[in-house]
Amino acid sequence: DTAVSQTPKYLVTQMGNDKSIKCEQNLGHDTMYWYKQDSKKFLKIMFSYNNKELIINETVPNRFSPKSPDKAHLNLHINSLELGDSAVYFCASSQGSEGATYEQFFGPGTRLTVL
Amino acid sequence: EDQVTQSPEALRLQEGESSSLNCSYTVSGLRGLFWYRQDPGKGPEFLFTLYSAGEEKEKERLKATLTKKESFLHITAPKPEDSATYLCASGWADDKIIFGKGTRLHILP
């Protein structure tokens, strides 16, 4: 069974479009995250949610909006896509409410390419 | 500014040649120091968590250690399958998590 899954794995789209990436975890974890990994492989946290509540919101353009319908799902919606949004986006989850204390389990990533 | 710095950026070793990767951090209020392995095209895979200076953890050919300012990932007699990018991450008191830029390790057969 896949612990953290993301869909789609690849996403190619035109500038200005709106797209969503979905994430689900079956580990029973309380906290979920979205990360962006750029072309230089630098992994940077974007958001974290604990029990459907936003905990961390790093400096991310407001075109990015996370949505957590329940504890097991955290989706990422991106409006008006720009070239600079091209990257690999990873979803992750961890147990407990103190996300900085516990290890994270990552999904396989979604490679977003904006043309 | 809170920072996590990994060195070297890249490392090539012969199979069986032991070495260490470094992760230094600058900040107070560390909640946890994490090591992950990332293979090409995949998400990071958890290896270790260290919580306090002096702590050590081992798994197969890998051993992670922690001091007050840095962590080391020691690789003993590596094999080609140990080739990957190794990421260090630190968790802080405000729930902030910062990743280093990673060390690309290549083990030659």
JSON list of C-alpha atoms in Angstrom, two decimals:
[
{"chain": "A", "resi": 1, "resn": "ASP", "atom": "CA", "xyz": [0.00, 0.00, 0.00]},
{"chain": "A", "resi": 2, "resn": "THR", "atom": "CA", "xyz": [1.31, 3.44, -0.90]},
{"chain": "A", "resi": 3, "resn": "ALA", "atom": "CA", "xyz": [1.73, 5.57, 2.22]},
{"chain": "A", "resi": 4, "resn": "VAL", "atom": "CA", "xyz": [1.67, 9.03, 0.61]},
{"chain": "A", "resi": 5, "resn": "SER", "atom": "CA", "xyz": [0.32, 9.30, -2.91]},
{"chain": "A", "resi": 6, "resn": "GLN", "atom": "CA", "xyz": [0.10, 12.24, -5.28]},
{"chain": "A", "resi": 7, "resn": "THR", "atom": "CA", "xyz": [-1.69, 12.80, -8.56]},
{"chain": "A", "resi": 8, "resn": "PRO", "atom": "CA", "xyz": [-0.78, 13.54, -11.22]},
{"chain": "A", "resi": 9, "resn": "LYS", "atom": "CA", "xyz": [2.87, 12.49, -11.45]},
{"chain": "A", "resi": 10, "resn": "TYR", "atom": "CA", "xyz": [3.47, 14.79, -14.41]},
{"chain": "A", "resi": 11, "resn": "LEU", "atom": "CA", "xyz": [1.66, 18.00, -15.28]},
{"chain": "A", "resi": 12, "resn": "VAL", "atom": "CA", "xyz": [2.41, 20.03, -18.38]},
{"chain": "A", "resi": 13, "resn": "THR", "atom": "CA", "xyz": [0.39, 23.19, -18.91]},
{"chain": "A", "resi": 14, "resn": "GLN", "atom": "CA", "xyz": [0.39, 26.64, -20.44]},
{"chain": "A", "resi": 15, "resn": "MET", "atom": "CA", "xyz": [1.12, 29.90, -18.63]},
{"chain": "A", "resi": 16, "resn": "GLY", "atom": "CA", "xyz": [-1.97, 31.47, -17.13]},
{"chain": "A", "resi": 17, "resn": "ASN", "atom": "CA", "xyz": [-3.81, 28.19, -16.56]},
{"chain": "A", "resi": 18, "resn": "ASP", "atom": "CA", "xyz": [-5.13, 26.98, -13.20]},
{"chain": "A", "resi": 19, "resn": "LYS", "atom": "CA", "xyz": [-4.20, 23.50, -12.01]},
{"chain": "A", "resi": 20, "resn": "SER", "atom": "CA", "xyz": [-4.50, 21.30, -8.93]},
{"chain": "A", "resi": 21, "resn": "ILE", "atom": "CA", "xyz": [-2.35, 18.58, -7.40]},
{"chain": "A", "resi": 22, "resn": "LYS", "atom": "CA", "xyz": [-3.90, 16.06, -5.05]},
{"chain": "A", "resi": 23, "resn": "CYS", "atom": "CA", "xyz": [-2.29, 14.31, -2.10]},
{"chain": "A", "resi": 24, "resn": "GLU", "atom": "CA", "xyz": [-3.52, 11.51, 0.14]},
{"chain": "A", "resi": 25, "resn": "GLN", "atom": "CA", "xyz": [-1.88, 9.70, 3.04]},
{"chain": "A", "resi": 26, "resn": "ASN", "atom": "CA", "xyz": [-3.04, 6.45, 4.62]},
{"chain": "A", "resi": 27, "resn": "LEU", "atom": "CA", "xyz": [-0.68, 6.57, 7.61]},
{"chain": "A", "resi": 28, "resn": "GLY", "atom": "CA", "xyz": [-3.14, 8.18, 10.00]},
{"chain": "A", "resi": 29, "resn": "HIS", "atom": "CA", "xyz": [-0.82, 11.17, 10.42]},
{"chain": "A", "resi": 30, "resn": "ASP", "atom": "CA", "xyz": [-2.03, 14.49, 11.80]},
{"chain": "A", "resi": 31, "resn": "THR", "atom": "CA", "xyz": [0.21, 16.83, 9.81]},
{"chain": "A", "resi": 32, "resn": "MET", "atom": "CA", "xyz": [0.63, 17.23, 6.06]},
{"chain": "A", "resi": 33, "resn": "TYR", "atom": "CA", "xyz": [2.95, 19.43, 4.02]},
{"chain": "A", "resi": 34, "resn": "TRP", "atom": "CA", "xyz": [3.63, 20.79, 0.58]},
{"chain": "A", "resi": 35, "resn": "TYR", "atom": "CA", "xyz": [7.20, 21.33, -0.59]},
{"chain": "A", "resi": 36, "resn": "LYS", "atom": "CA", "xyz": [8.67, 22.77, -3.77]},
{"chain": "A", "resi": 37, "resn": "GLN", "atom": "CA", "xyz": [11.93, 21.37, -5.17]},
{"chain": "A", "resi": 38, "resn": "ASP", "atom": "CA", "xyz": [13.48, 23.62, -7.77]},
{"chain": "A", "resi": 39, "resn": "SER", "atom": "CA", "xyz": [15.84, 22.77, -10.63]},
{"chain": "A", "resi": 40, "resn": "LYS", "atom": "CA", "xyz": [18.80, 22.90, -8.26]},
{"chain": "A", "resi": 41, "resn": "LYS", "atom": "CA", "xyz": [17.11, 20.26, -6.10]},
{"chain": "A", "resi": 42, "resn": "PHE", "atom": "CA", "xyz": [16.60, 22.67, -3.20]},
{"chain": "A", "resi": 43, "resn": "LEU", "atom": "CA", "xyz": [13.62, 21.51, -1.14]},
{"chain": "A", "resi": 44, "resn": "LYS", "atom": "CA", "xyz": [11.61, 24.30, 0.44]},
{"chain": "A", "resi": 45, "resn": "ILE", "atom": "CA", "xyz": [8.51, 24.05, 2.59]},
{"chain": "A", "resi": 46, "resn": "MET", "atom": "CA", "xyz": [5.43, 25.89, 1.35]},
{"chain": "A", "resi": 47, "resn": "PHE", "atom": "CA", "xyz": [2.61, 24.94, 3.71]},
{"chain": "A", "resi": 48, "resn": "SER", "atom": "CA", "xyz": [1.78, 22.63, 6.55]},
{"chain": "A", "resi": 49, "resn": "TYR", "atom": "CA", "xyz": [-1.59, 21.59, 7.87]},
{"chain": "A", "resi": 50, "resn": "ASN", "atom": "CA", "xyz": [-2.42, 19.94, 11.17]},
{"chain": "A", "resi": 51, "resn": "ASN", "atom": "CA", "xyz": [-5.85, 18.32, 11.42]},
{"chain": "A", "resi": 52, "resn": "LYS", "atom": "CA", "xyz": [-7.13, 20.46, 8.53]},
{"chain": "A", "resi": 53, "resn": "GLU", "atom": "CA", "xyz": [-5.78, 23.66, 10.07]},
{"chain": "A", "resi": 54, "resn": "LEU", "atom": "CA", "xyz": [-3.08, 25.76, 8.40]},
{"chain": "A", "resi": 55, "resn": "ILE", "atom": "CA", "xyz": [0.05, 25.84, 10.58]},
{"chain": "A", "resi": 56, "resn": "ILE", "atom": "CA", "xyz": [2.85, 27.07, 8.34]},
{"chain": "A", "resi": 57, "resn": "ASN", "atom": "CA", "xyz": [2.46, 29.37, 5.39]},
{"chain": "A", "resi": 58, "resn": "GLU", "atom": "CA", "xyz": [5.86, 30.35, 4.08]},
{"chain": "A", "resi": 59, "resn": "THR", "atom": "CA", "xyz": [6.34, 33.24, 1.71]},
{"chain": "A", "resi": 60, "resn": "VAL", "atom": "CA", "xyz": [4.46, 31.82, -1.22]},
{"chain": "A", "resi": 61, "resn": "PRO", "atom": "CA", "xyz": [2.49, 33.81, -3.81]},
{"chain": "A", "resi": 62, "resn": "ASN", "atom": "CA", "xyz": [-1.21, 33.86, -3.00]},
{"chain": "A", "resi": 63, "resn": "ARG", "atom": "CA", "xyz": [-1.79, 32.15, -6.36]},
{"chain": "A", "resi": 64, "resn": "PHE", "atom": "CA", "xyz": [-1.02, 28.98, -4.39]},
{"chain": "A", "resi": 65, "resn": "SER", "atom": "CA", "xyz": [-3.87, 27.83, -2.19]},
{"chain": "A", "resi": 66, "resn": "PRO", "atom": "CA", "xyz": [-3.80, 24.63, -0.16]},
{"chain": "A", "resi": 67, "resn": "LYS", "atom": "CA", "xyz": [-7.03, 22.90, 0.77]},
{"chain": "A", "resi": 68, "resn": "SER", "atom": "CA", "xyz": [-7.49, 20.13, 3.31]},
{"chain": "A", "resi": 69, "resn": "PRO", "atom": "CA", "xyz": [-10.91, 18.48, 3.08]},
{"chain": "A", "resi": 70, "resn": "ASP", "atom": "CA", "xyz": [-9.97, 16.02, 5.83]},
{"chain": "A", "resi": 71, "resn": "LYS", "atom": "CA", "xyz": [-6.95, 14.85, 7.80]},
{"chain": "A", "resi": 72, "resn": "ALA", "atom": "CA", "xyz": [-5.86, 12.40, 5.09]},
{"chain": "A", "resi": 73, "resn": "HIS", "atom": "CA", "xyz": [-5.94, 14.80, 2.15]},
{"chain": "A", "resi": 74, "resn": "LEU", "atom": "CA", "xyz": [-4.11, 18.01, 1.29]},
{"chain": "A", "resi": 75, "resn": "ASN", "atom": "CA", "xyz": [-4.55, 19.43, -2.18]},
{"chain": "A", "resi": 76, "resn": "LEU", "atom": "CA", "xyz": [-2.67, 22.28, -3.81]},
{"chain": "A", "resi": 77, "resn": "HIS", "atom": "CA", "xyz": [-4.39, 24.60, -6.22]},
{"chain": "A", "resi": 78, "resn": "ILE", "atom": "CA", "xyz": [-2.35, 26.99, -8.34]},
{"chain": "A", "resi": 79, "resn": "ASN", "atom": "CA", "xyz": [-3.93, 29.91, -10.19]},
{"chain": "A", "resi": 80, "resn": "SER", "atom": "CA", "xyz": [-2.50, 31.82, -13.15]},
{"chain": "A", "resi": 81, "resn": "LEU", "atom": "CA", "xyz": [0.53, 29.57, -13.56]},
{"chain": "A", "resi": 82, "resn": "GLU", "atom": "CA", "xyz": [3.86, 31.24, -14.35]},
{"chain": "A", "resi": 83, "resn": "LEU", "atom": "CA", "xyz": [7.07, 29.89, -15.87]},
{"chain": "A", "resi": 84, "resn": "GLY", "atom": "CA", "xyz": [8.79, 30.11, -12.48]},
{"chain": "A", "resi": 85, "resn": "ASP", "atom": "CA", "xyz": [6.28, 27.69, -11.01]},
{"chain": "A", "resi": 86, "resn": "SER", "atom": "CA", "xyz": [7.92, 24.85, -12.94]},
{"chain": "A", "resi": 87, "resn": "ALA", "atom": "CA", "xyz": [9.35, 22.50, -10.31]},
{"chain": "A", "resi": 88, "resn": "VAL", "atom": "CA", "xyz": [8.70, 19.23, -8.57]},
{"chain": "A", "resi": 89, "resn": "TYR", "atom": "CA", "xyz": [6.10, 19.50, -5.82]},
{"chain": "A", "resi": 90, "resn": "PHE", "atom": "CA", "xyz": [6.19, 17.01, -2.96]},
{"chain": "A", "resi": 91, "resn": "CYS", "atom": "CA", "xyz": [3.52, 16.22, -0.46]},
{"chain": "A", "resi": 92, "resn": "ALA", "atom": "CA", "xyz": [4.56, 14.80, 2.92]},
{"chain": "A", "resi": 93, "resn": "SER", "atom": "CA", "xyz": [3.01, 13.78, 6.21]},
{"chain": "A", "resi": 94, "resn": "SER", "atom": "CA", "xyz": [4.16, 13.29, 9.79]},
{"chain": "A", "resi": 95, "resn": "GLN", "atom": "CA", "xyz": [2.61, 12.15, 13.06]},
{"chain": "A", "resi": 96, "resn": "GLY", "atom": "CA", "xyz": [1.74, 14.48, 15.88]},
{"chain": "A", "resi": 97, "resn": "SER", "atom": "CA", "xyz": [1.02, 18.18, 15.92]},
{"chain": "A", "resi": 98, "resn": "GLU", "atom": "CA", "xyz": [4.65, 19.26, 16.26]},
{"chain": "A", "resi": 99, "resn": "GLY", "atom": "CA", "xyz": [5.77, 18.83, 12.70]},
{"chain": "A", "resi": 100, "resn": "ALA", "atom": "CA", "xyz": [9.33, 19.88, 13.40]},
{"chain": "A", "resi": 101, "resn": "THR", "atom": "CA", "xyz": [9.85, 16.98, 15.79]},
{"chain": "A", "resi": 102, "resn": "TYR", "atom": "CA", "xyz": [8.84, 13.95, 13.76]},
{"chain": "A", "resi": 103, "resn": "GLU", "atom": "CA", "xyz": [10.14, 12.43, 10.57]},
{"chain": "A", "resi": 104, "resn": "GLN", "atom": "CA", "xyz": [8.20, 13.04, 7.40]},
{"chain": "A", "resi": 105, "resn": "PHE", "atom": "CA", "xyz": [7.02, 10.60, 4.79]},
{"chain": "A", "resi": 106, "resn": "PHE", "atom": "CA", "xyz": [7.12, 11.96, 1.28]},
{"chain": "A", "resi": 107, "resn": "GLY", "atom": "CA", "xyz": [5.05, 11.25, -1.78]},
{"chain": "A", "resi": 108, "resn": "PRO", "atom": "CA", "xyz": [6.61, 10.49, -5.17]},
{"chain": "A", "resi": 109, "resn": "GLY", "atom": "CA", "xyz": [6.35, 14.09, -6.36]},
{"chain": "A", "resi": 110, "resn": "THR", "atom": "CA", "xyz": [4.51, 15.91, -9.14]},
{"chain": "A", "resi": 111, "resn": "ARG", "atom": "CA", "xyz": [6.69, 17.37, -11.87]},
{"chain": "A", "resi": 112, "resn": "LEU", "atom": "CA", "xyz": [5.01, 20.57, -13.06]},
{"chain": "A", "resi": 113, "resn": "THR", "atom": "CA", "xyz": [6.16, 22.11, -16.31]},
{"chain": "A", "resi": 114, "resn": "VAL", "atom": "CA", "xyz": [4.74, 25.48, -17.34]},
{"chain": "A", "resi": 115, "resn": "LEU", "atom": "CA", "xyz": [5.19, 26.36, -21.02]},
{"chain": "B", "resi": 1, "resn": "GLU", "atom": "CA", "xyz": [18.86, 33.95, 9.63]},
{"chain": "B", "resi": 2, "resn": "ASP", "atom": "CA", "xyz": [18.26, 30.27, 10.25]},
{"chain": "B", "resi": 3, "resn": "GLN", "atom": "CA", "xyz": [20.38, 28.18, 7.95]},
{"chain": "B", "resi": 4, "resn": "VAL", "atom": "CA", "xyz": [21.28, 24.60, 7.20]},
{"chain": "B", "resi": 5, "resn": "THR", "atom": "CA", "xyz": [24.46, 24.09, 5.21]},
{"chain": "B", "resi": 6, "resn": "GLN", "atom": "CA", "xyz": [25.61, 20.76, 3.80]},
{"chain": "B", "resi": 7, "resn": "SER", "atom": "CA", "xyz": [29.07, 19.88, 2.56]},
{"chain": "B", "resi": 8, "resn": "PRO", "atom": "CA", "xyz": [30.41, 18.77, 0.25]},
{"chain": "B", "resi": 9, "resn": "GLU", "atom": "CA", "xyz": [27.92, 19.45, -2.53]},
{"chain": "B", "resi": 10, "resn": "ALA", "atom": "CA", "xyz": [29.06, 16.31, -4.31]},
{"chain": "B", "resi": 11, "resn": "LEU", "atom": "CA", "xyz": [31.26, 13.38, -3.38]},
{"chain": "B", "resi": 12, "resn": "ARG", "atom": "CA", "xyz": [32.63, 10.53, -5.46]},
{"chain": "B", "resi": 13, "resn": "LEU", "atom": "CA", "xyz": [34.01, 7.51, -3.64]},
{"chain": "B", "resi": 14, "resn": "GLN", "atom": "CA", "xyz": [35.29, 4.12, -4.63]},
{"chain": "B", "resi": 15, "resn": "GLU", "atom": "CA", "xyz": [33.30, 1.19, -3.36]},
{"chain": "B", "resi": 16, "resn": "GLY", "atom": "CA", "xyz": [34.51, 0.41, 0.15]},
{"chain": "B", "resi": 17, "resn": "GLU", "atom": "CA", "xyz": [35.97, 3.89, 0.70]},
{"chain": "B", "resi": 18, "resn": "SER", "atom": "CA", "xyz": [34.47, 5.29, 3.92]},
{"chain": "B", "resi": 19, "resn": "SER", "atom": "CA", "xyz": [33.70, 9.00, 4.33]},
{"chain": "B", "resi": 20, "resn": "SER", "atom": "CA", "xyz": [31.48, 11.53, 6.11]},
{"chain": "B", "resi": 21, "resn": "LEU", "atom": "CA", "xyz": [28.92, 14.10, 5.03]},
{"chain": "B", "resi": 22, "resn": "ASN", "atom": "CA", "xyz": [28.50, 17.27, 7.05]},
{"chain": "B", "resi": 23, "resn": "CYS", "atom": "CA", "xyz": [25.41, 19.28, 8.00]},
{"chain": "B", "resi": 24, "resn": "SER", "atom": "CA", "xyz": [25.87, 22.48, 9.99]},
{"chain": "B", "resi": 25, "resn": "TYR", "atom": "CA", "xyz": [23.03, 24.56, 11.36]},
{"chain": "B", "resi": 26, "resn": "THR", "atom": "CA", "xyz": [22.79, 28.00, 12.89]},
{"chain": "B", "resi": 27, "resn": "VAL", "atom": "CA", "xyz": [19.93, 28.64, 15.25]},
{"chain": "B", "resi": 28, "resn": "SER", "atom": "CA", "xyz": [18.72, 27.91, 18.75]},
{"chain": "B", "resi": 29, "resn": "GLY", "atom": "CA", "xyz": [15.64, 25.93, 19.64]},
{"chain": "B", "resi": 30, "resn": "LEU", "atom": "CA", "xyz": [16.41, 22.86, 17.56]},
{"chain": "B", "resi": 31, "resn": "ARG", "atom": "CA", "xyz": [13.62, 20.30, 17.84]},
{"chain": "B", "resi": 32, "resn": "GLY", "atom": "CA", "xyz": [15.08, 17.63, 15.62]},
{"chain": "B", "resi": 33, "resn": "LEU", "atom": "CA", "xyz": [17.81, 17.05, 13.06]},
{"chain": "B", "resi": 34, "resn": "PHE", "atom": "CA", "xyz": [16.77, 14.74, 10.21]},
{"chain": "B", "resi": 35, "resn": "TRP", "atom": "CA", "xyz": [18.64, 12.86, 7.51]},
{"chain": "B", "resi": 36, "resn": "TYR", "atom": "CA", "xyz": [16.92, 11.75, 4.32]},
{"chain": "B", "resi": 37, "resn": "ARG", "atom": "CA", "xyz": [18.01, 9.93, 1.22]},
{"chain": "B", "resi": 38, "resn": "GLN", "atom": "CA", "xyz": [16.65, 10.95, -2.18]},
{"chain": "B", "resi": 39, "resn": "ASP", "atom": "CA", "xyz": [17.02, 8.85, -5.31]},
{"chain": "B", "resi": 40, "resn": "PRO", "atom": "CA", "xyz": [16.53, 10.46, -8.76]},
{"chain": "B", "resi": 41, "resn": "GLY", "atom": "CA", "xyz": [12.86, 10.95, -9.61]},
{"chain": "B", "resi": 42, "resn": "LYS", "atom": "CA", "xyz": [11.66, 9.98, -6.14]},
{"chain": "B", "resi": 43, "resn": "GLY", "atom": "CA", "xyz": [10.65, 11.65, -2.91]},
{"chain": "B", "resi": 44, "resn": "PRO", "atom": "CA", "xyz": [13.03, 11.85, 0.05]},
{"chain": "B", "resi": 45, "resn": "GLU", "atom": "CA", "xyz": [13.14, 8.74, 2.21]},
{"chain": "B", "resi": 46, "resn": "PHE", "atom": "CA", "xyz": [13.62, 9.11, 5.96]},
{"chain": "B", "resi": 47, "resn": "LEU", "atom": "CA", "xyz": [16.84, 7.75, 7.47]},
{"chain": "B", "resi": 48, "resn": "PHE", "atom": "CA", "xyz": [17.40, 9.18, 10.97]},
{"chain": "B", "resi": 49, "resn": "THR", "atom": "CA", "xyz": [16.22, 11.69, 13.56]},
{"chain": "B", "resi": 50, "resn": "LEU", "atom": "CA", "xyz": [18.59, 13.09, 16.18]},
{"chain": "B", "resi": 51, "resn": "TYR", "atom": "CA", "xyz": [17.31, 15.19, 19.04]},
{"chain": "B", "resi": 52, "resn": "SER", "atom": "CA", "xyz": [20.23, 16.09, 21.30]},
{"chain": "B", "resi": 53, "resn": "ALA", "atom": "CA", "xyz": [23.98, 16.62, 21.14]},
{"chain": "B", "resi": 54, "resn": "GLY", "atom": "CA", "xyz": [25.90, 13.40, 21.60]},
{"chain": "B", "resi": 55, "resn": "GLU", "atom": "CA", "xyz": [23.17, 11.24, 20.12]},
{"chain": "B", "resi": 56, "resn": "GLU", "atom": "CA", "xyz": [24.12, 8.64, 17.51]},
{"chain": "B", "resi": 57, "resn": "LYS", "atom": "CA", "xyz": [22.02, 6.34, 15.31]},
{"chain": "B", "resi": 58, "resn": "GLU", "atom": "CA", "xyz": [23.02, 3.58, 12.93]},
{"chain": "B", "resi": 59, "resn": "LYS", "atom": "CA", "xyz": [21.45, 1.74, 10.06]},
{"chain": "B", "resi": 60, "resn": "GLU", "atom": "CA", "xyz": [23.43, -0.72, 7.99]},
{"chain": "B", "resi": 61, "resn": "ARG", "atom": "CA", "xyz": [26.44, 1.20, 6.61]},
{"chain": "B", "resi": 62, "resn": "LEU", "atom": "CA", "xyz": [25.19, 4.59, 7.80]},
{"chain": "B", "resi": 63, "resn": "LYS", "atom": "CA", "xyz": [25.75, 6.28, 11.14]},
{"chain": "B", "resi": 64, "resn": "ALA", "atom": "CA", "xyz": [24.46, 9.72, 12.07]},
{"chain": "B", "resi": 65, "resn": "THR", "atom": "CA", "xyz": [25.87, 11.85, 14.88]},
{"chain": "B", "resi": 66, "resn": "LEU", "atom": "CA", "xyz": [24.92, 15.22, 16.33]},
{"chain": "B", "resi": 67, "resn": "THR", "atom": "CA", "xyz": [26.82, 17.99, 18.09]},
{"chain": "B", "resi": 68, "resn": "LYS", "atom": "CA", "xyz": [25.55, 21.40, 19.17]},
{"chain": "B", "resi": 69, "resn": "LYS", "atom": "CA", "xyz": [26.35, 22.94, 15.79]},
{"chain": "B", "resi": 70, "resn": "GLU", "atom": "CA", "xyz": [26.53, 20.14, 13.25]},
{"chain": "B", "resi": 71, "resn": "SER", "atom": "CA", "xyz": [25.62, 16.62, 12.29]},
{"chain": "B", "resi": 72, "resn": "PHE", "atom": "CA", "xyz": [27.63, 14.04, 10.42]},
{"chain": "B", "resi": 73, "resn": "LEU", "atom": "CA", "xyz": [26.47, 11.15, 8.29]},
{"chain": "B", "resi": 74, "resn": "HIS", "atom": "CA", "xyz": [29.24, 8.56, 8.27]},
{"chain": "B", "resi": 75, "resn": "ILE", "atom": "CA", "xyz": [29.22, 6.01, 5.48]},
{"chain": "B", "resi": 76, "resn": "THR", "atom": "CA", "xyz": [31.29, 2.91, 6.13]},
{"chain": "B", "resi": 77, "resn": "ALA", "atom": "CA", "xyz": [32.44, 0.70, 3.24]},
{"chain": "B", "resi": 78, "resn": "PRO", "atom": "CA", "xyz": [29.83, 2.08, 0.85]},
{"chain": "B", "resi": 79, "resn": "LYS", "atom": "CA", "xyz": [28.38, 0.13, -2.03]},
{"chain": "B", "resi": 80, "resn": "PRO", "atom": "CA", "xyz": [27.16, 1.45, -5.41]},
{"chain": "B", "resi": 81, "resn": "GLU", "atom": "CA", "xyz": [23.55, 1.19, -4.19]},
{"chain": "B", "resi": 82, "resn": "ASP", "atom": "CA", "xyz": [24.35, 3.86, -1.58]},
{"chain": "B", "resi": 83, "resn": "SER", "atom": "CA", "xyz": [24.61, 6.39, -4.41]},
{"chain": "B", "resi": 84, "resn": "ALA", "atom": "CA", "xyz": [21.95, 9.06, -3.88]},
{"chain": "B", "resi": 85, "resn": "THR", "atom": "CA", "xyz": [21.48, 12.61, -2.66]},
{"chain": "B", "resi": 86, "resn": "TYR", "atom": "CA", "xyz": [21.55, 12.85, 1.12]},
{"chain": "B", "resi": 87, "resn": "LEU", "atom": "CA", "xyz": [19.49, 15.66, 2.62]},
{"chain": "B", "resi": 88, "resn": "CYS", "atom": "CA", "xyz": [19.75, 17.12, 6.08]},
{"chain": "B", "resi": 89, "resn": "ALA", "atom": "CA", "xyz": [16.82, 18.99, 7.63]},
{"chain": "B", "resi": 90, "resn": "SER", "atom": "CA", "xyz": [16.29, 20.78, 10.90]},
{"chain": "B", "resi": 91, "resn": "GLY", "atom": "CA", "xyz": [13.08, 21.41, 12.79]},
{"chain": "B", "resi": 92, "resn": "TRP", "atom": "CA", "xyz": [12.76, 24.49, 14.99]},
{"chain": "B", "resi": 93, "resn": "ALA", "atom": "CA", "xyz": [10.67, 25.57, 17.91]},
{"chain": "B", "resi": 94, "resn": "ASP", "atom": "CA", "xyz": [8.17, 27.46, 15.76]},
{"chain": "B", "resi": 95, "resn": "ASP", "atom": "CA", "xyz": [7.51, 24.30, 13.74]},
{"chain": "B", "resi": 96, "resn": "LYS", "atom": "CA", "xyz": [9.71, 25.61, 10.95]},
{"chain": "B", "resi": 97, "resn": "ILE", "atom": "CA", "xyz": [11.54, 23.01, 8.90]},
{"chain": "B", "resi": 98, "resn": "ILE", "atom": "CA", "xyz": [14.60, 23.88, 6.83]},
{"chain": "B", "resi": 99, "resn": "PHE", "atom": "CA", "xyz": [16.33, 21.55, 4.40]},
{"chain": "B", "resi": 100, "resn": "GLY", "atom": "CA", "xyz": [19.94, 21.79, 3.28]},
{"chain": "B", "resi": 101, "resn": "LYS", "atom": "CA", "xyz": [20.79, 21.67, -0.40]},
{"chain": "B", "resi": 102, "resn": "GLY", "atom": "CA", "xyz": [22.01, 18.09, -0.13]},
{"chain": "B", "resi": 103, "resn": "THR", "atom": "CA", "xyz": [25.15, 16.12, -0.89]},
{"chain": "B", "resi": 104, "resn": "ARG", "atom": "CA", "xyz": [25.18, 14.11, -4.11]},
{"chain": "B", "resi": 105, "resn": "LEU", "atom": "CA", "xyz": [27.01, 10.89, -3.34]},
{"chain": "B", "resi": 106, "resn": "HIS", "atom": "CA", "xyz": [28.31, 8.66, -6.11]},
{"chain": "B", "resi": 107, "resn": "ILE", "atom": "CA", "xyz": [29.91, 5.33, -5.27]},
{"chain": "B", "resi": 108, "resn": "LEU", "atom": "CA", "xyz": [32.00, 3.86, -8.04]},
{"chain": "B", "resi": 109, "resn": "PRO", "atom": "CA", "xyz": [32.16, 0.06, -8.36]}
]
